[in-house]
mmCIF file of C-alpha atoms and ligand atoms in Angstrom:
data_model
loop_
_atom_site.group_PDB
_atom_site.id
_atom_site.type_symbol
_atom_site.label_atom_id
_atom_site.label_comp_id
_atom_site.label_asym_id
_atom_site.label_seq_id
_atom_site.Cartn_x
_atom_site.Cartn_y
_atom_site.Cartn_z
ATOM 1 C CA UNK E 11 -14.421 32.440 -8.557
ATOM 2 C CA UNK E 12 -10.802 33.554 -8.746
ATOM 3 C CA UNK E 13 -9.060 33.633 -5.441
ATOM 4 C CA UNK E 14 -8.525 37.300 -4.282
ATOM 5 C CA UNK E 15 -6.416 37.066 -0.485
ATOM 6 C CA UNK E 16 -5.593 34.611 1.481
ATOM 7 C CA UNK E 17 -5.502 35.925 5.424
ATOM 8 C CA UNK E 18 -3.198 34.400 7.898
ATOM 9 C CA UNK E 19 -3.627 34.458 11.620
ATOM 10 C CA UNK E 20 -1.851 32.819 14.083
ATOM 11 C CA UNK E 21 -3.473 31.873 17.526
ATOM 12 C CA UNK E 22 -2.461 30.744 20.942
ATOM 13 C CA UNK E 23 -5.582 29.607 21.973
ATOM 14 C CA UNK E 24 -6.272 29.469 25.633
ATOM 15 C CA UNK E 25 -6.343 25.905 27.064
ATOM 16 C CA UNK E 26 -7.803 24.797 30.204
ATOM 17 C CA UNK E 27 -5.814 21.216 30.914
ATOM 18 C CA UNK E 28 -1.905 20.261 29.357
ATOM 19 C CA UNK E 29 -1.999 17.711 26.725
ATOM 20 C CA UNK E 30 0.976 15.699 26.653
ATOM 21 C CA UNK E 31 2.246 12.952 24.445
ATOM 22 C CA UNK E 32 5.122 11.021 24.139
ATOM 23 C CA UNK E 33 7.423 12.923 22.311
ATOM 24 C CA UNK E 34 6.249 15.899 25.142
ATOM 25 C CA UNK E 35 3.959 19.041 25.526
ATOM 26 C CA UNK E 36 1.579 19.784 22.869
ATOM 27 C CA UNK E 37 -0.088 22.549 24.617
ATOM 28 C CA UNK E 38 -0.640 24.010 27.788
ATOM 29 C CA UNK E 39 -2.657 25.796 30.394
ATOM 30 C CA UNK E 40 0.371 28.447 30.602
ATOM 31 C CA UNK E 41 1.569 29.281 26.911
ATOM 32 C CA UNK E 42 -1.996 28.124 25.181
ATOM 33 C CA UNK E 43 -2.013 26.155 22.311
ATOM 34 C CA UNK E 44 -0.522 27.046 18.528
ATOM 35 C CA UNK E 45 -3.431 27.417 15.769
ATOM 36 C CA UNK E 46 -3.195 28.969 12.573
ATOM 37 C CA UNK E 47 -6.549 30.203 10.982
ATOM 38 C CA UNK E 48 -6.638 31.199 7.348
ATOM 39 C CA UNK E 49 -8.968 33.088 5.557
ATOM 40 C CA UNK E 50 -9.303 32.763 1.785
ATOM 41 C CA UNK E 51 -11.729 35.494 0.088
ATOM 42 C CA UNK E 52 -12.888 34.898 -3.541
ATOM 43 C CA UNK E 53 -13.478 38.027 -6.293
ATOM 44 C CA UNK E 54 -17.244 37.733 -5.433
ATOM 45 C CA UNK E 55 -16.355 38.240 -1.533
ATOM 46 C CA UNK E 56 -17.286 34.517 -1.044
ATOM 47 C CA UNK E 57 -14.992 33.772 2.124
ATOM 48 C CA UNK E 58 -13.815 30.167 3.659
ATOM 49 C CA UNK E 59 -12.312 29.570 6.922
ATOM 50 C CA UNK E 60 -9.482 26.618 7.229
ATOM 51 C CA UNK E 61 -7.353 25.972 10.475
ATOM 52 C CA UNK E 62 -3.730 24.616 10.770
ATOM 53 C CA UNK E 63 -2.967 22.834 14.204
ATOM 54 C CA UNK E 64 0.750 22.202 14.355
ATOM 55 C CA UNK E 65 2.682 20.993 16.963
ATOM 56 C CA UNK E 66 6.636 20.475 17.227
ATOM 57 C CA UNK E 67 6.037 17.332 19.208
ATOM 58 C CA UNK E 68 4.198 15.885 16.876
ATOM 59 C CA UNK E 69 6.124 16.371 13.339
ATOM 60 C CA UNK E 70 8.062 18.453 12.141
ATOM 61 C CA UNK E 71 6.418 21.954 11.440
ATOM 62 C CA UNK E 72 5.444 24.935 14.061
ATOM 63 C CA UNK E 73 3.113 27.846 14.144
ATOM 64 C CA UNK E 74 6.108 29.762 12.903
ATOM 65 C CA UNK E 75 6.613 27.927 9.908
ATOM 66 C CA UNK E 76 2.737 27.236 8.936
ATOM 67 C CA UNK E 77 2.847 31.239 9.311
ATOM 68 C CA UNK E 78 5.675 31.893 7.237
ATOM 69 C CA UNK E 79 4.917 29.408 4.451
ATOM 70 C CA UNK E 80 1.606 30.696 3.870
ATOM 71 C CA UNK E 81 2.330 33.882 3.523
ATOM 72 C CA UNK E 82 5.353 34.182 1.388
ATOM 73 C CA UNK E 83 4.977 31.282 -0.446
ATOM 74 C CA UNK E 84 1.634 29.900 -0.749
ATOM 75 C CA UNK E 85 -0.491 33.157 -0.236
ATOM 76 C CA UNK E 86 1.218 34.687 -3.548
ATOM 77 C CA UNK E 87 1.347 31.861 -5.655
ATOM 78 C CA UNK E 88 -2.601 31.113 -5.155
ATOM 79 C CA UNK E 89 -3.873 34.579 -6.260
ATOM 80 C CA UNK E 90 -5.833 34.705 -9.246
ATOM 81 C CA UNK E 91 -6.178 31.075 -9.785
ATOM 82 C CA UNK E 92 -9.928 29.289 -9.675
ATOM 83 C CA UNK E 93 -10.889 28.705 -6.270
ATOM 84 C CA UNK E 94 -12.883 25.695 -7.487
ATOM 85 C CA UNK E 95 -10.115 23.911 -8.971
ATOM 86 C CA UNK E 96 -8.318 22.244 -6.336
ATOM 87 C CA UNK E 97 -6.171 19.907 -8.085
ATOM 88 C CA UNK E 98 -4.096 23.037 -9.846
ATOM 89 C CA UNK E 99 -4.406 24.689 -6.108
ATOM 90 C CA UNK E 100 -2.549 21.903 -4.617
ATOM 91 C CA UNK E 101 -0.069 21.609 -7.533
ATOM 92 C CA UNK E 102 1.196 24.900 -7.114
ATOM 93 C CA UNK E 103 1.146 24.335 -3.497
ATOM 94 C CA UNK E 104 3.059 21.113 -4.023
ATOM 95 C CA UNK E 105 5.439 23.395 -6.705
ATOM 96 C CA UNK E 106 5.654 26.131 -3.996
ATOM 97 C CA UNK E 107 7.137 23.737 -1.146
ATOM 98 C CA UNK E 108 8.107 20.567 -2.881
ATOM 99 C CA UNK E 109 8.021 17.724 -0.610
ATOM 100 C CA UNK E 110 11.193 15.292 0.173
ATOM 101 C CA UNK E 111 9.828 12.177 1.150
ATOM 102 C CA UNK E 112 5.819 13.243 1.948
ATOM 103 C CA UNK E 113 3.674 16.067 0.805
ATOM 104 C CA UNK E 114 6.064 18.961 2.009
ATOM 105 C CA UNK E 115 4.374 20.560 5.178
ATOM 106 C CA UNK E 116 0.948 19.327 4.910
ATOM 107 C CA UNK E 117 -0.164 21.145 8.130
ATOM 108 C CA UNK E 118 0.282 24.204 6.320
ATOM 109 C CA UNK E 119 -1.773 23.541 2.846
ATOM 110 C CA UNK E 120 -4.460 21.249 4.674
ATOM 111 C CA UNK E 121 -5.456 25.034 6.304
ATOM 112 C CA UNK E 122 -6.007 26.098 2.576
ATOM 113 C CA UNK E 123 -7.334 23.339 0.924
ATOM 114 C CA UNK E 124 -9.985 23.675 3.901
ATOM 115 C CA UNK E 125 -10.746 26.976 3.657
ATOM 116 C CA UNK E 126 -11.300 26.541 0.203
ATOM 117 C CA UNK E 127 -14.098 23.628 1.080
ATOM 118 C CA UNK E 128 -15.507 25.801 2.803
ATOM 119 C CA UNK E 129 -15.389 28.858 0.506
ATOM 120 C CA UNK E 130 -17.045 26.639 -2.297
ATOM 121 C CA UNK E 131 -19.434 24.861 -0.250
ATOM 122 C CA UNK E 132 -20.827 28.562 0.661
ATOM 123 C CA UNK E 133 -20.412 29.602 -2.658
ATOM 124 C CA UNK E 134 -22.602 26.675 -4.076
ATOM 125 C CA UNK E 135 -24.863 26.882 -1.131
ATOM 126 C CA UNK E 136 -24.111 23.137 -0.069
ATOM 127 C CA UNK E 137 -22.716 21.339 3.018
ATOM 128 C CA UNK E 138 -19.122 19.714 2.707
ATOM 129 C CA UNK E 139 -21.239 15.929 2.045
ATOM 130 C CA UNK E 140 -22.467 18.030 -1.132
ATOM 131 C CA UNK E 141 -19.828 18.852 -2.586
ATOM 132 C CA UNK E 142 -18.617 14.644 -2.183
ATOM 133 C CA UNK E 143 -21.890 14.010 -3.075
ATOM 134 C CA UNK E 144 -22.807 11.739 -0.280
ATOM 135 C CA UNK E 145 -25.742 12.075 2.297
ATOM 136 C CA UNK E 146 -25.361 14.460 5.598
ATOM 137 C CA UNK E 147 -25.173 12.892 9.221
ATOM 138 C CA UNK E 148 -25.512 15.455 11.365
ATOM 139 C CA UNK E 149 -23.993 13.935 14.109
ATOM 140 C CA UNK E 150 -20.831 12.058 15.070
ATOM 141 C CA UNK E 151 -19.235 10.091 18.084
ATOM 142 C CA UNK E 152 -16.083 11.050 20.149
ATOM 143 C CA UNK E 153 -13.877 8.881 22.072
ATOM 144 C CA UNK E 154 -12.467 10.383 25.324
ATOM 145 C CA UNK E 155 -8.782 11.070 25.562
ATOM 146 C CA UNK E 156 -6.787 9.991 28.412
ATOM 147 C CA UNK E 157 -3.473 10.992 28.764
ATOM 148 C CA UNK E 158 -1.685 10.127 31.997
ATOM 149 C CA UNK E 159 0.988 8.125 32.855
ATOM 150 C CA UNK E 160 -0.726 7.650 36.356
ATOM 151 C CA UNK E 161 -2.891 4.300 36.969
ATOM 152 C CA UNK E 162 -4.917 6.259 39.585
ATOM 153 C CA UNK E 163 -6.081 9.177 37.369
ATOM 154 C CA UNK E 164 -6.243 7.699 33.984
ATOM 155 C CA UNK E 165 -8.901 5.387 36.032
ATOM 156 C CA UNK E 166 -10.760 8.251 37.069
ATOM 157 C CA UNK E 167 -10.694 9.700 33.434
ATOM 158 C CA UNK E 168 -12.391 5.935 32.679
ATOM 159 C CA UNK E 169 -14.672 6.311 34.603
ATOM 160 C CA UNK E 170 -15.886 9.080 34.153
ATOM 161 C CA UNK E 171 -15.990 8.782 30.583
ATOM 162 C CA UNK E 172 -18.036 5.909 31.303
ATOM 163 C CA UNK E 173 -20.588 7.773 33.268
ATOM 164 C CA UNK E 174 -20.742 10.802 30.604
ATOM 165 C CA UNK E 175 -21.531 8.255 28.194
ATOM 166 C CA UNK E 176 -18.712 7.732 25.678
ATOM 167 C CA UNK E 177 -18.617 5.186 23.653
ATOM 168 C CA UNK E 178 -14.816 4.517 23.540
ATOM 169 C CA UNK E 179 -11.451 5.844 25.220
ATOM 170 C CA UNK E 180 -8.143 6.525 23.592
ATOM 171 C CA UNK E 181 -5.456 6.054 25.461
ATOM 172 C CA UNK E 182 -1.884 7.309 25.223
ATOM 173 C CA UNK E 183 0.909 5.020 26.433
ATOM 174 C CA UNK E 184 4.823 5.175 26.412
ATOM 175 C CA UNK E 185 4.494 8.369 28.986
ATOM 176 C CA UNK E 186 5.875 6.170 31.030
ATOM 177 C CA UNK E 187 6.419 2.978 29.461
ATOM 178 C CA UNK E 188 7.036 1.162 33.341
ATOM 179 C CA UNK E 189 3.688 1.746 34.145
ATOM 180 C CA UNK E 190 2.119 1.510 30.782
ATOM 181 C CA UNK E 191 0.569 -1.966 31.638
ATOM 182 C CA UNK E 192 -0.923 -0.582 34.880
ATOM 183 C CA UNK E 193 -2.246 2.736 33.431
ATOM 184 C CA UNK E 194 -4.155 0.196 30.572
ATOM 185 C CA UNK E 195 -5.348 -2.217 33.328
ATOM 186 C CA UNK E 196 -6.842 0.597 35.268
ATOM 187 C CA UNK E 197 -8.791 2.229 32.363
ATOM 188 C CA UNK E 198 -10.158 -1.355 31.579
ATOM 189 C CA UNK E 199 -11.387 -1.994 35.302
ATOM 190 C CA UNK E 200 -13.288 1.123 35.100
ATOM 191 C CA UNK E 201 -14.585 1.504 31.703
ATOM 192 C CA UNK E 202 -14.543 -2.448 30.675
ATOM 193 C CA UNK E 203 -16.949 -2.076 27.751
ATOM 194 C CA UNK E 204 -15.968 0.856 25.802
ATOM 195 C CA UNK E 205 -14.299 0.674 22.384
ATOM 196 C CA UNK E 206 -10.416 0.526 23.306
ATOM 197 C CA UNK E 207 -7.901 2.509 21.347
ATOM 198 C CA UNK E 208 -4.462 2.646 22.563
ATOM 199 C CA UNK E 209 -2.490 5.008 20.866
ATOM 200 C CA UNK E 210 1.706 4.713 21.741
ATOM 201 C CA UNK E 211 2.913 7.651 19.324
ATOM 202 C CA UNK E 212 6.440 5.229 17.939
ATOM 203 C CA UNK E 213 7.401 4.520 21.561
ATOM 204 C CA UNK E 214 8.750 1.202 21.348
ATOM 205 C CA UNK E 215 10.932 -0.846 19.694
ATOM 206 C CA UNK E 216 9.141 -4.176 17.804
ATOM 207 C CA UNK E 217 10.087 -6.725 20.608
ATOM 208 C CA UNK E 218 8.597 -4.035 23.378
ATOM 209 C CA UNK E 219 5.496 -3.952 21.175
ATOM 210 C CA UNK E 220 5.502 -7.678 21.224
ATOM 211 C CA UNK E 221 5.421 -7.706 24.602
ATOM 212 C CA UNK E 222 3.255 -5.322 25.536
ATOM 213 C CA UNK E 223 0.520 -6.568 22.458
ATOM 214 C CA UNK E 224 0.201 -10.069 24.714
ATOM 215 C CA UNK E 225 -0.459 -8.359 27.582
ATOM 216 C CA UNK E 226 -3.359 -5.774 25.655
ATOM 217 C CA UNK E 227 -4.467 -8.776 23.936
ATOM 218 C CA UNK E 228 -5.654 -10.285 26.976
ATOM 219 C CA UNK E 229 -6.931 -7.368 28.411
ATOM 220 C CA UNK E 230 -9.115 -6.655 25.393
ATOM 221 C CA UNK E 231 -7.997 -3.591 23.934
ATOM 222 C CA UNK E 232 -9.207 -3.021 20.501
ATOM 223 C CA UNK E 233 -6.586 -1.208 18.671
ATOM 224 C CA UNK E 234 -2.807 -1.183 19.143
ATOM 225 C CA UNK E 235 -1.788 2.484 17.119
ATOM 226 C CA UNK E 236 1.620 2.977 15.663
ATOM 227 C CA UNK E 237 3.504 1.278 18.373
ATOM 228 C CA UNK E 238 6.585 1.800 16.434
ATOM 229 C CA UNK E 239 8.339 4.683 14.621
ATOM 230 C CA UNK E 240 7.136 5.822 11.732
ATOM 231 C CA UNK E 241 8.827 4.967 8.717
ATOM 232 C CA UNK E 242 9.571 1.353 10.362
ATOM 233 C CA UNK E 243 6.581 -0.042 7.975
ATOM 234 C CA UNK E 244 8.638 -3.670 7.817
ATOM 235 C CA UNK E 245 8.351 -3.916 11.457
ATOM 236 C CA UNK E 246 4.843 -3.264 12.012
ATOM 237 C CA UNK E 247 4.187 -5.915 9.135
ATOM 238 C CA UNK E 248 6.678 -8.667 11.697
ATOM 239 C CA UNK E 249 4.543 -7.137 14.220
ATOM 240 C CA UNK E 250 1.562 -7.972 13.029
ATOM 241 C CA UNK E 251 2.469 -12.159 11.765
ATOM 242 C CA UNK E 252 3.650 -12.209 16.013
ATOM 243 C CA UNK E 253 0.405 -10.460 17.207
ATOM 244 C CA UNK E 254 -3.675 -11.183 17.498
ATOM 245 C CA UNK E 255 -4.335 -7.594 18.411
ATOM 246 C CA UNK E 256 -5.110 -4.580 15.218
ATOM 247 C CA UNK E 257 -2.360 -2.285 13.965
ATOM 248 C CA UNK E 258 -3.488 1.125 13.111
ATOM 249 C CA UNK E 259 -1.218 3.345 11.286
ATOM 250 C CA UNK E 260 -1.030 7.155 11.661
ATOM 251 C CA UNK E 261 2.490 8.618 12.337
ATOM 252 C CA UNK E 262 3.259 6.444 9.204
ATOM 253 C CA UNK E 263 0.492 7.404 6.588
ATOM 254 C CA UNK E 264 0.547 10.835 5.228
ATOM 255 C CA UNK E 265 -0.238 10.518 1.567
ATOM 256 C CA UNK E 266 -1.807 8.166 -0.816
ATOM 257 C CA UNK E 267 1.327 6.540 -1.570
ATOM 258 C CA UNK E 268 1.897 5.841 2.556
ATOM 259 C CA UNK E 269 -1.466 3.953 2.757
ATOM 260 C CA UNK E 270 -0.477 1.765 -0.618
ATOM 261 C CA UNK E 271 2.825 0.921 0.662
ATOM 262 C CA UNK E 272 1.402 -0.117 4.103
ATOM 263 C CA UNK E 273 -1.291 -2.107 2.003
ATOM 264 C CA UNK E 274 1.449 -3.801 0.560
ATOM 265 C CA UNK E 275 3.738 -4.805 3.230
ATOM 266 C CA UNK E 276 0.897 -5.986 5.053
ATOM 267 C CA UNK E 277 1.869 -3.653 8.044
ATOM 268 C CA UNK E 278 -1.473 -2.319 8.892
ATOM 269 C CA UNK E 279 -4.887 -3.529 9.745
ATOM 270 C CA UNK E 280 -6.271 0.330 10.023
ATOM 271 C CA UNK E 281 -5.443 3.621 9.217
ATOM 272 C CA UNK E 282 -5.838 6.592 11.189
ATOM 273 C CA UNK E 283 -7.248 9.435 8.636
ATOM 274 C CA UNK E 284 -6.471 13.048 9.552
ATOM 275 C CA UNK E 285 -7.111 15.813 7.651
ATOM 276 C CA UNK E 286 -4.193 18.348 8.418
ATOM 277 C CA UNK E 287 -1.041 15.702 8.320
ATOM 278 C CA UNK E 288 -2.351 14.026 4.846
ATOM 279 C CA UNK E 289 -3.090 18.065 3.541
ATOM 280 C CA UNK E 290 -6.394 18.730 4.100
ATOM 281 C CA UNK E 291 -9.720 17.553 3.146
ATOM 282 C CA UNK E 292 -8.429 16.606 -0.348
ATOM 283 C CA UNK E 293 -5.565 14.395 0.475
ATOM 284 C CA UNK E 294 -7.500 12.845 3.406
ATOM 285 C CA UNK E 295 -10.427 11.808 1.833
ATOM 286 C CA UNK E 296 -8.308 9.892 -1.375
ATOM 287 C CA UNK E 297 -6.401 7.874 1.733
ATOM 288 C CA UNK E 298 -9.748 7.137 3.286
ATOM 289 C CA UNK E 299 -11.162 5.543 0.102
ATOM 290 C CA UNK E 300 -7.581 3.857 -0.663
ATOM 291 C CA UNK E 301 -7.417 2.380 2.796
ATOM 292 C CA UNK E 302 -11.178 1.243 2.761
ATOM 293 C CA UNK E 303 -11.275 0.030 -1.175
ATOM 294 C CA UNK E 304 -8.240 -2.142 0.354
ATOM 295 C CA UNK E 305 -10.223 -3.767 2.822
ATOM 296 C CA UNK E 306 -8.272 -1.634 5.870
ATOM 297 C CA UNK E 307 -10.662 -0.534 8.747
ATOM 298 C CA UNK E 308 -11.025 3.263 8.998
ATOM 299 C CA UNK E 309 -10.349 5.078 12.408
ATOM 300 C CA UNK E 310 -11.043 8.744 12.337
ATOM 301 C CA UNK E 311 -8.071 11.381 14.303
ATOM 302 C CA UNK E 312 -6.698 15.029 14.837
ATOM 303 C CA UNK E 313 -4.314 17.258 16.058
ATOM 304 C CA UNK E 314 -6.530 18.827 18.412
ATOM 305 C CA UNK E 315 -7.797 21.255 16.463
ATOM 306 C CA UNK E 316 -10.411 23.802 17.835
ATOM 307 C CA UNK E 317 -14.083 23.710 16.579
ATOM 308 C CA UNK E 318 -13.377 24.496 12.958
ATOM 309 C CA UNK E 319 -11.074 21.673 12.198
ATOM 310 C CA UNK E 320 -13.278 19.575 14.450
ATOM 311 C CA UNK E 321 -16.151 20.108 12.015
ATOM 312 C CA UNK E 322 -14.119 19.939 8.754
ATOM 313 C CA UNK E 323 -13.186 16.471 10.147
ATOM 314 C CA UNK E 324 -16.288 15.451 10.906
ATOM 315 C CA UNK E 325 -18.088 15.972 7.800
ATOM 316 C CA UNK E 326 -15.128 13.940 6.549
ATOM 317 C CA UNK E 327 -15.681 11.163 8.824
ATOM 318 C CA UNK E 328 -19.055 10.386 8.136
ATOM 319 C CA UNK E 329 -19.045 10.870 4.593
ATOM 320 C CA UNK E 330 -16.134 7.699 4.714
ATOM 321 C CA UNK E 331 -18.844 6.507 6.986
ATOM 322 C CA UNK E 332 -16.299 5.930 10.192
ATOM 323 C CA UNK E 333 -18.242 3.986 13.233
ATOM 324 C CA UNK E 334 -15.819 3.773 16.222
ATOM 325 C CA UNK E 335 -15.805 7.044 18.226
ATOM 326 C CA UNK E 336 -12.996 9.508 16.781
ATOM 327 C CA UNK E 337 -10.090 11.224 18.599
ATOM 328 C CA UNK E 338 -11.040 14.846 17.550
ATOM 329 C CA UNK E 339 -10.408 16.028 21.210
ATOM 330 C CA UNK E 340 -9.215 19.836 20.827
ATOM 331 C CA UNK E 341 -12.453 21.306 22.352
ATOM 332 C CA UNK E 342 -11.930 18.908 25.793
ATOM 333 C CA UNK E 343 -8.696 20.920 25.808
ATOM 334 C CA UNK E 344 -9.634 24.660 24.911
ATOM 335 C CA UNK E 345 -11.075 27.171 26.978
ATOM 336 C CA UNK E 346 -12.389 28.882 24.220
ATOM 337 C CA UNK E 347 -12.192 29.631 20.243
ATOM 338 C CA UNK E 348 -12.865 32.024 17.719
ATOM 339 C CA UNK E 349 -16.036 29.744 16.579
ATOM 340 C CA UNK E 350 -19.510 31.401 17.623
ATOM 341 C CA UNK E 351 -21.745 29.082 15.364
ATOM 342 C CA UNK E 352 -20.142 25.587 14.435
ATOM 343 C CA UNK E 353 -20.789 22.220 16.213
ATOM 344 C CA UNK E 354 -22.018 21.504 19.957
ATOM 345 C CA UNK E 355 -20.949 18.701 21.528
ATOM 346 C CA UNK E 356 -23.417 17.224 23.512
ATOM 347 C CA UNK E 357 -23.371 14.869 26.324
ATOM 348 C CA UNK E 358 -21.787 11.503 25.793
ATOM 349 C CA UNK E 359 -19.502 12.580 23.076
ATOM 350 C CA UNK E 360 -22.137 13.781 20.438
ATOM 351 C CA UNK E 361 -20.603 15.810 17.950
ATOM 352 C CA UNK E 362 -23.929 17.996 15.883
ATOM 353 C CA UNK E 363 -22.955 19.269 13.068
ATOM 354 C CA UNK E 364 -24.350 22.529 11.903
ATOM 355 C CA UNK E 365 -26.828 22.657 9.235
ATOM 356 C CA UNK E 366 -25.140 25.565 6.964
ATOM 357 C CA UNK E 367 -23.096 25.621 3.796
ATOM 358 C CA UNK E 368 -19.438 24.919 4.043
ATOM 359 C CA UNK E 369 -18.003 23.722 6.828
ATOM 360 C CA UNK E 370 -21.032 25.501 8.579
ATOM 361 C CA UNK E 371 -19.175 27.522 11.014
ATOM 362 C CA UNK E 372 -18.871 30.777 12.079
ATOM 363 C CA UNK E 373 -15.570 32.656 12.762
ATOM 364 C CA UNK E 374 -15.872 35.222 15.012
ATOM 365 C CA UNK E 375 -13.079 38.004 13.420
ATOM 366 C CA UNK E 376 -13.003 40.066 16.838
ATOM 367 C CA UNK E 377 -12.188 36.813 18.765
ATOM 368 C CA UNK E 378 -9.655 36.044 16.092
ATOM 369 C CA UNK E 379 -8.219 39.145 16.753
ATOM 370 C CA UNK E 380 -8.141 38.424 20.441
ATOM 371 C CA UNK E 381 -5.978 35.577 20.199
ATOM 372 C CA UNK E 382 -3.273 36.223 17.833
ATOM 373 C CA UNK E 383 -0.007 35.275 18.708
ATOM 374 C CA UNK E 384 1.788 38.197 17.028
HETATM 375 MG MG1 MG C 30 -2.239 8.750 16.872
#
């Protein structure tokens, strides 16, 4: 199983609500979202799908340069070499774009390395837990994203979360760091027993986080995620000797060597796993097993992908056997997506997995014509 072509297409997938965050607009009901699907084709015709979700505000690489790396750089490097052998396809991806301080634009390879999960899975006629040997859950929680930095609606969100039947909410804060306090209040009035995961994307400095942990603390929340910037790893560890409240990491951990030097330092009580910024399914399934063989509790995230990475992730996720509902919340934000046959999500959150080798999804090619962005 040599690998024949690699196909890039870039998306702008149509949303139906904005997504912001703190560093600003990931997407939005006027200019869509960016998505990058690859295709990578075998000599037998075996194909596997992967997806690439980057975002500007988010790190640093776009739909321009996913695009751009793949295809001059990766694309012709990969041909010819075993499709099966992933360690040699992500050292000549690491050889092709050499990282500085991380993996050197993991957004872009974690599309290939997927694709090529995929491509084997179908090619051995096994699901993704198959190929990690490890049992299949078909199905998989979601927590329910609210970002607002209004009290009023981010309680309405909660609420009706609640009523859907989620199991948890993850909240974004430092939209408005004035009102951060009331926005967290208002989401615990109305949803008071849901799994609490307050995400602040580096907003503050450490005594702001200080502050603002005492107040969460006694509110309940259960998780307090990378309240400071990223490569501040010293701070979160002072952070965490001043605080009661859980540290998760995610802006922070990106490779192996992230989650042991955060295991270190003592600067995290969690990690947030995510397949595209740690390289794909590769990269983010050694942190998982790091972070847990550490004794560091597992939360499960993404970069809004659309279906496909959704259900890449998932498989992930339960094979690490993650419990707390995960932030995979690109479908709550897209209209539509090139997926005809991949997972449903059901009421309350319920993420079912398709039963099929690979990933298990179908791409639709027409709709992936549909959307390109070029
Ligand atoms: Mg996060």
């Amino acid at each position: 199983m040599k690998i024949s072509r690699i196909d890039v297409f870039p998306l702008r997938l149509p949303m139906k609500q904005n997504f912001l965050i703190t560093g600003g607009s990931v997407g939005g009901v006027d200019q869509g979202a960016p998505h990058v699907y690859v295709r990578v084709v075998d000599d037998q015709g075996v194909e596997g799908w992967g997806e690439a979700r980057p975002s500007h505000r988010w790190s640093d690489e776009t739909l321009e340069s996913v695009v751009t790396t793949l295809r001059r750089y990766i694309a012709p490097a990969l041909t010819g070499v075993d499709a099966e052998d992933l360690e040699t396809v992500h050292r000549i991806m690491n050889r092709e774009i050499k990282g500085a301080l991380g993996i050197g634009q993991p957004i872009a390879k974690a599309a290939v390395d997927t694709a090529l999960h995929d491509l084997i899975g179908k090619g051995r006629n096994v699901r993704l837990s198959g190929l990690w040997l490890g049992p299949f859950r078909d199905t998989l929680r979601l927590s329910y994203l609210i970002s607002t930095p209004d009290p009023e609606e981010a309680a309405e969100k909660a609420r009706h979360a609640r009523e859907a039947g989620f199991r948890g909410v993850d909240v974004k804060i430092g939209l408005d760091p004035r009102r951060d306090v009331e926005v967290l209040e208002a989401v615990k009035a109305a949803a008071p027993d849901l799994f609490f995961r307050v995400d602040a994307n580096q907003a503050y400095t450490l005594p702001q986080a200080v502050r603002l942990a005492k107040r969460m603390e006694a509110l309940g929340v259960d998780v307090f995620e990378q309240p400071l910037p990223a490569g501040d790893l010293f701070g979160h560890a002072e952070l965490r000797r001043k605080i009661h409240l859980p540290v998760a990491l995610d802006e922070s951990v990106w490779t192996p060597g992230d989650v042991i030097r955060a295991v270190r330092l003592g600067a995290c009580d969690a990690i947030v796993v995510k397949c595209t910024k740690m390289g794909g399914l590769s990269g983010a399934k050694r942190c998982g097993e790091i972070a847990r063989e550490a004794g560091l509790e597992l939360l499960g995230g993404g970069l809004t992908e659309s279906s496909l990475g959704l259900a890449a992730s998932a498989h992930l996720f339960n094979y690490l056997g993650i419990e707390t509902p995960v932030d995979l919340n690109g479908p709550f934000f897209l209209k539509e997506d090139p997926v005809r046959e991949g997972p449903q999500i059901l009421q309350g959150g319920t993420v079912r997995l398709p039963d099929r080798p690979g990933i298990g999804c179908r791409v639709e090619e027409a709709d992936v014509e549909r959307y390109l962005a070029e």
